[in-house]
Coordinates of C-alpha atoms in Angstrom, one line a residue:
X16 CA 90.4 100.7 143.2
X17 CA 92.9 97.8 143.6
X18 CA 95.2 99.6 146.4
X19 CA 92.4 100.7 148.5
X20 CA 94.6 104.2 148.8
X21 CA 96.7 107.0 147.0
X22 CA 100.1 105.9 149.2
X23 CA 99.1 102.7 147.8
X24 CA 98.5 103.4 144.0
X25 CA 101.4 106.1 144.2
X26 CA 103.5 103.4 144.9
X27 CA 101.9 101.0 142.5
X28 CA 102.4 104.0 139.8
X29 CA 106.1 104.8 140.8
X30 CA 104.9 108.4 141.8
X31 CA 104.3 110.7 144.5
X32 CA 100.9 110.7 147.1
X33 CA 100.5 114.5 145.8
X34 CA 100.2 113.8 142.1
X35 CA 98.0 110.8 142.6
X36 CA 95.0 113.1 144.4
X37 CA 95.7 115.9 142.1
X38 CA 95.3 113.5 139.1
X39 CA 92.2 112.3 140.8
X40 CA 90.3 115.1 141.7
X41 CA 90.9 116.9 138.2
X42 CA 89.9 113.5 136.3
X43 CA 86.5 114.0 138.6
X44 CA 86.5 117.2 137.7
X45 CA 86.2 116.4 134.4
X46 CA 83.5 113.7 134.4
X47 CA 81.6 116.1 136.8
X48 CA 81.1 113.1 139.6
X49 CA 82.9 111.6 142.5
X50 CA 84.6 108.7 141.4
X51 CA 85.6 107.9 145.7
X52 CA 84.1 108.4 149.4
X53 CA 87.0 109.7 151.2
X54 CA 86.9 108.0 154.5
X55 CA 89.3 108.0 157.6
X56 CA 90.7 104.4 156.6
X57 CA 91.3 105.6 153.0
X58 CA 89.1 105.3 149.7
X59 CA 85.9 103.5 148.8
X60 CA 84.5 103.4 145.3
X61 CA 81.4 104.9 144.9
X62 CA 78.7 102.7 142.6
X63 CA 79.8 104.7 139.5
X64 CA 83.2 103.7 140.0
X65 CA 82.3 100.2 139.8
X66 CA 79.9 101.0 136.5
X67 CA 82.9 102.3 134.9
X68 CA 85.6 99.6 136.0
X69 CA 85.2 97.5 133.0
X70 CA 85.5 100.2 130.4
X71 CA 88.7 101.4 132.2
X72 CA 90.2 98.4 132.2
X73 CA 89.5 97.8 128.6
X74 CA 90.9 101.1 127.7
X75 CA 94.1 100.5 130.4
X76 CA 94.6 97.4 128.1
X77 CA 94.3 99.1 125.2
X78 CA 97.4 101.3 126.1
X79 CA 98.9 98.8 127.4
X80 CA 99.2 97.0 124.0
X81 CA 99.9 100.4 121.9
X82 CA 102.4 101.4 123.9
X83 CA 103.9 97.5 123.1
X84 CA 103.8 98.1 119.7
X85 CA 105.2 101.2 119.6
X86 CA 108.3 100.1 121.3
X87 CA 108.7 97.1 118.7
X88 CA 108.3 100.0 116.3
X89 CA 111.2 101.5 117.9
X90 CA 113.3 98.3 118.6
X91 CA 112.7 97.1 115.2
X92 CA 110.4 93.6 116.6
X93 CA 107.5 94.9 114.6
X94 CA 107.6 93.5 111.2
X95 CA 111.2 91.9 109.1
X96 CA 112.9 94.7 107.3
X97 CA 113.2 93.9 103.6
X98 CA 115.8 96.0 101.7
X99 CA 117.4 95.1 98.3
X100 CA 120.5 96.8 96.6
X101 CA 122.9 96.6 93.6
X102 CA 125.2 93.7 94.0
X103 CA 128.1 96.0 94.6
X104 CA 126.5 97.5 97.6
X105 CA 125.5 93.6 98.9
X106 CA 128.6 91.8 98.9
X107 CA 131.1 94.7 99.9
X108 CA 129.3 98.0 102.3
X109 CA 126.1 96.5 103.6
X110 CA 127.1 93.1 105.6
X111 CA 128.6 95.4 107.6
X112 CA 125.6 97.5 108.4
X113 CA 123.4 94.7 108.6
X114 CA 125.5 93.4 111.4
X115 CA 126.2 96.7 113.1
X116 CA 122.2 97.0 112.9
X117 CA 121.6 93.8 114.9
X118 CA 124.5 94.9 117.6
X119 CA 122.0 97.2 118.3
X120 CA 118.8 96.3 117.7
X121 CA 119.6 92.4 118.4
X122 CA 115.5 91.3 118.0
X123 CA 115.1 93.5 114.8
X124 CA 114.5 91.1 111.9
X125 CA 116.0 92.0 108.6
X126 CA 116.3 90.9 104.9
X127 CA 119.1 91.8 102.2
X128 CA 118.9 90.8 98.8
X129 CA 120.4 91.7 96.1
X130 CA 119.3 93.2 92.3
X131 CA 119.9 95.2 89.1
X132 CA 119.0 99.1 89.9
X133 CA 115.7 98.8 88.0
X134 CA 114.9 95.8 89.6
X135 CA 115.6 97.3 93.0
X136 CA 113.0 100.2 92.0
X137 CA 110.6 98.5 91.1
X138 CA 110.5 96.2 94.7
X139 CA 110.5 99.1 96.4
X140 CA 107.5 100.5 94.0
X141 CA 105.7 97.3 94.6
X142 CA 106.1 97.3 98.2
X143 CA 108.3 94.0 98.0
X144 CA 110.8 96.3 99.6
X145 CA 111.1 98.6 102.3
X146 CA 113.8 100.5 100.9
X147 CA 116.4 100.3 97.9
X148 CA 119.9 101.2 97.8
X149 CA 121.6 101.6 94.6
X150 CA 124.9 103.1 92.6
X151 CA 124.1 105.3 90.3
X152 CA 125.9 108.1 87.9
X153 CA 124.5 111.2 86.7
X154 CA 122.2 110.3 84.3
X155 CA 120.3 107.3 86.3
X156 CA 116.6 108.2 87.3
X157 CA 115.1 105.4 89.4
X158 CA 112.0 107.8 91.0
X159 CA 111.4 108.9 94.4
X160 CA 115.2 109.2 95.8
X161 CA 117.0 110.1 98.5
X162 CA 121.0 111.0 97.7
X163 CA 123.3 109.3 100.8
X164 CA 126.6 109.8 99.6
X165 CA 128.7 111.0 96.6
X166 CA 132.5 110.4 95.6
X167 CA 134.5 110.4 92.8
X168 CA 135.3 107.4 90.5
X169 CA 139.1 105.9 91.2
X170 CA 141.9 103.7 89.1
X171 CA 142.9 100.3 90.1
X172 CA 145.9 99.0 89.3
X173 CA 148.2 96.0 90.6
X174 CA 150.9 97.3 93.0
X175 CA 153.7 96.6 90.3
X176 CA 151.7 98.4 87.0
X177 CA 154.2 101.1 85.0
X178 CA 151.8 103.9 86.2
X179 CA 151.6 103.2 90.3
X180 CA 154.3 106.1 90.5
X181 CA 151.5 108.2 89.7
X182 CA 149.4 110.5 92.3
X183 CA 146.8 111.0 89.7
X184 CA 145.6 109.4 86.4
X185 CA 144.4 110.6 83.7
X186 CA 143.1 109.8 80.4
X187 CA 146.1 110.5 78.0
X188 CA 147.9 108.5 80.8
X189 CA 145.9 105.6 79.9
X190 CA 146.5 105.5 76.3
X191 CA 147.4 102.0 74.9
X192 CA 146.7 100.5 78.5
X193 CA 144.2 97.0 78.8
X194 CA 141.3 98.4 80.5
X195 CA 138.7 96.2 82.3
X196 CA 136.0 98.1 81.6
X197 CA 131.8 97.5 82.9
X198 CA 129.3 96.5 80.2
X199 CA 128.7 99.4 77.9
X200 CA 125.3 99.9 79.1
X201 CA 126.0 100.8 82.9
X202 CA 125.5 104.4 83.4
X203 CA 128.9 104.6 85.0
X204 CA 131.0 102.9 82.0
X205 CA 128.8 105.7 79.4
X206 CA 130.1 108.6 82.3
X207 CA 134.1 106.9 81.9
X208 CA 133.6 106.4 77.6
X209 CA 132.5 110.9 78.1
X210 CA 136.0 111.5 80.4
X211 CA 137.9 110.2 77.3
X212 CA 136.2 111.6 74.9
X213 CA 136.7 114.9 76.2
X214 CA 140.4 114.2 76.7
X215 CA 140.6 112.2 72.7
X216 CA 141.9 109.2 74.3
X217 CA 140.5 105.8 72.6
X218 CA 140.0 103.3 75.7
X219 CA 141.0 99.8 74.9
X220 CA 138.7 97.4 76.4
X221 CA 138.6 93.8 75.7
X222 CA 137.3 92.6 79.1
X223 CA 134.2 93.8 80.5
X224 CA 132.2 92.8 83.8
X225 CA 128.9 93.5 85.3
X226 CA 129.8 94.4 88.7
X227 CA 132.7 96.0 90.2
X228 CA 134.0 93.7 92.7
X229 CA 134.3 90.9 89.4
X230 CA 136.5 94.0 87.4
X231 CA 138.7 94.0 91.0
X232 CA 139.5 90.7 91.0
X233 CA 140.3 90.7 86.9
X234 CA 142.7 93.1 87.7
X235 CA 144.3 91.7 90.7
X236 CA 145.0 88.8 88.4
X237 CA 147.2 90.9 86.6
X238 CA 145.2 92.1 83.7
X239 CA 145.0 95.8 83.3
X240 CA 143.8 98.7 85.0
X241 CA 140.0 99.7 85.9
X242 CA 138.3 102.9 86.3
X243 CA 135.7 101.7 89.6
X244 CA 133.3 103.0 91.8
X245 CA 135.0 104.0 95.2
X246 CA 132.9 102.1 97.2
X247 CA 133.7 99.3 96.1
X248 CA 137.7 98.7 97.0
X249 CA 137.7 99.5 100.5
X250 CA 141.3 99.4 102.4
X251 CA 142.6 95.5 102.8
X252 CA 139.8 94.2 100.3
X253 CA 141.9 93.9 97.3
X254 CA 145.9 93.7 98.6
X255 CA 146.9 93.3 95.4
X256 CA 146.0 96.7 94.3
X257 CA 146.3 100.1 94.5
X258 CA 143.6 102.8 93.9
X259 CA 144.3 106.3 92.5
X260 CA 142.3 109.5 92.1
X261 CA 140.8 109.7 88.3
X262 CA 140.8 112.9 86.8
X263 CA 138.1 114.5 85.4
X264 CA 136.1 113.5 88.3
X265 CA 133.6 110.9 87.6
X266 CA 130.8 111.1 90.7
X267 CA 129.4 107.9 91.7
X268 CA 126.8 108.1 94.2
X269 CA 124.8 105.8 96.8
X270 CA 120.7 107.1 96.5
X271 CA 118.0 105.4 98.4
X272 CA 115.3 104.6 96.7
X273 CA 111.6 105.2 99.1
X274 CA 108.2 104.8 98.2
X275 CA 106.5 107.4 97.1
X276 CA 103.5 106.4 98.7
X277 CA 104.8 104.6 101.9
X278 CA 107.0 106.7 104.0
X279 CA 109.8 105.1 105.9
X280 CA 109.5 102.8 109.2
X281 CA 111.4 103.6 112.0
X282 CA 113.4 100.6 111.3
X283 CA 114.4 101.5 107.9
X284 CA 115.3 104.4 109.2
X285 CA 117.6 103.1 112.2
X286 CA 119.4 101.3 109.1
X287 CA 119.5 103.9 106.4
X288 CA 121.9 106.2 109.6
X289 CA 124.2 103.0 110.1
X290 CA 124.2 102.9 106.3
X291 CA 125.7 106.3 106.3
X292 CA 128.0 105.9 109.1
X293 CA 129.5 103.2 107.0
X294 CA 129.9 105.4 103.7
X295 CA 131.4 107.5 105.7
X296 CA 134.3 105.3 106.9
X297 CA 134.6 104.0 104.1
X298 CA 135.9 107.1 102.2
X299 CA 137.5 108.3 105.3
X300 CA 139.5 105.4 105.1
X301 CA 140.5 105.6 101.7
X302 CA 141.7 109.1 102.2
X303 CA 144.3 108.6 104.6

């Protein structure tokens, strides 16, 4: 009705004239009456076409708005993505993931918050966070989770430590050594204690901390050594430390906590893909 011909409509819609004619004929058959009179100079709208024009314009506007909203969801522009995670992850791994996310979806909004593991689970459960990402041990339970990655814990020590020549560190090697540990109520520390008890070795722990970054900083200053999660000791982050495999294997998991009532958004899935990229790159670098 705006262009007066199927040729004009085809040009406006960036398609071919036969396609427009075919679609118009099919629509008229569906309606059961003609919308246009074919003349030698083009198409002339019928009275019925004018009667439907207001509704047609409204439908077109709603379709446009729908496509706009879908595009905003796809591109991460619809709302702010709120991610809550363990402090170790928010300080070491996730900043790089956020930067990559913004590089790929520049209009996306994201908020990254740190919190204890149970606090993260509660935030997701109460819809205060879209997704939660936590470090967990084998006995931790945080509700509905999706496992993103798993990797064994490692032993860190100063580069000049007497045990630096070992290829693999075992509990008997650490007998009598000063060890910086996690707090006893943390699942990672309980897992380490089990590994030592299986070898009948007593740990000498006078210094404890909540977070891996704090533990590594203490060891880097020259006090003792530690068994820590592998994701926090990326190459170059602590130049004064060596990383050694620790046996028996103590697996640490990076778990995604998701709502059981609400599925993850497009933005959340896009961000999680990047998080998994960063996790794989971190572990790959540590094995080189």
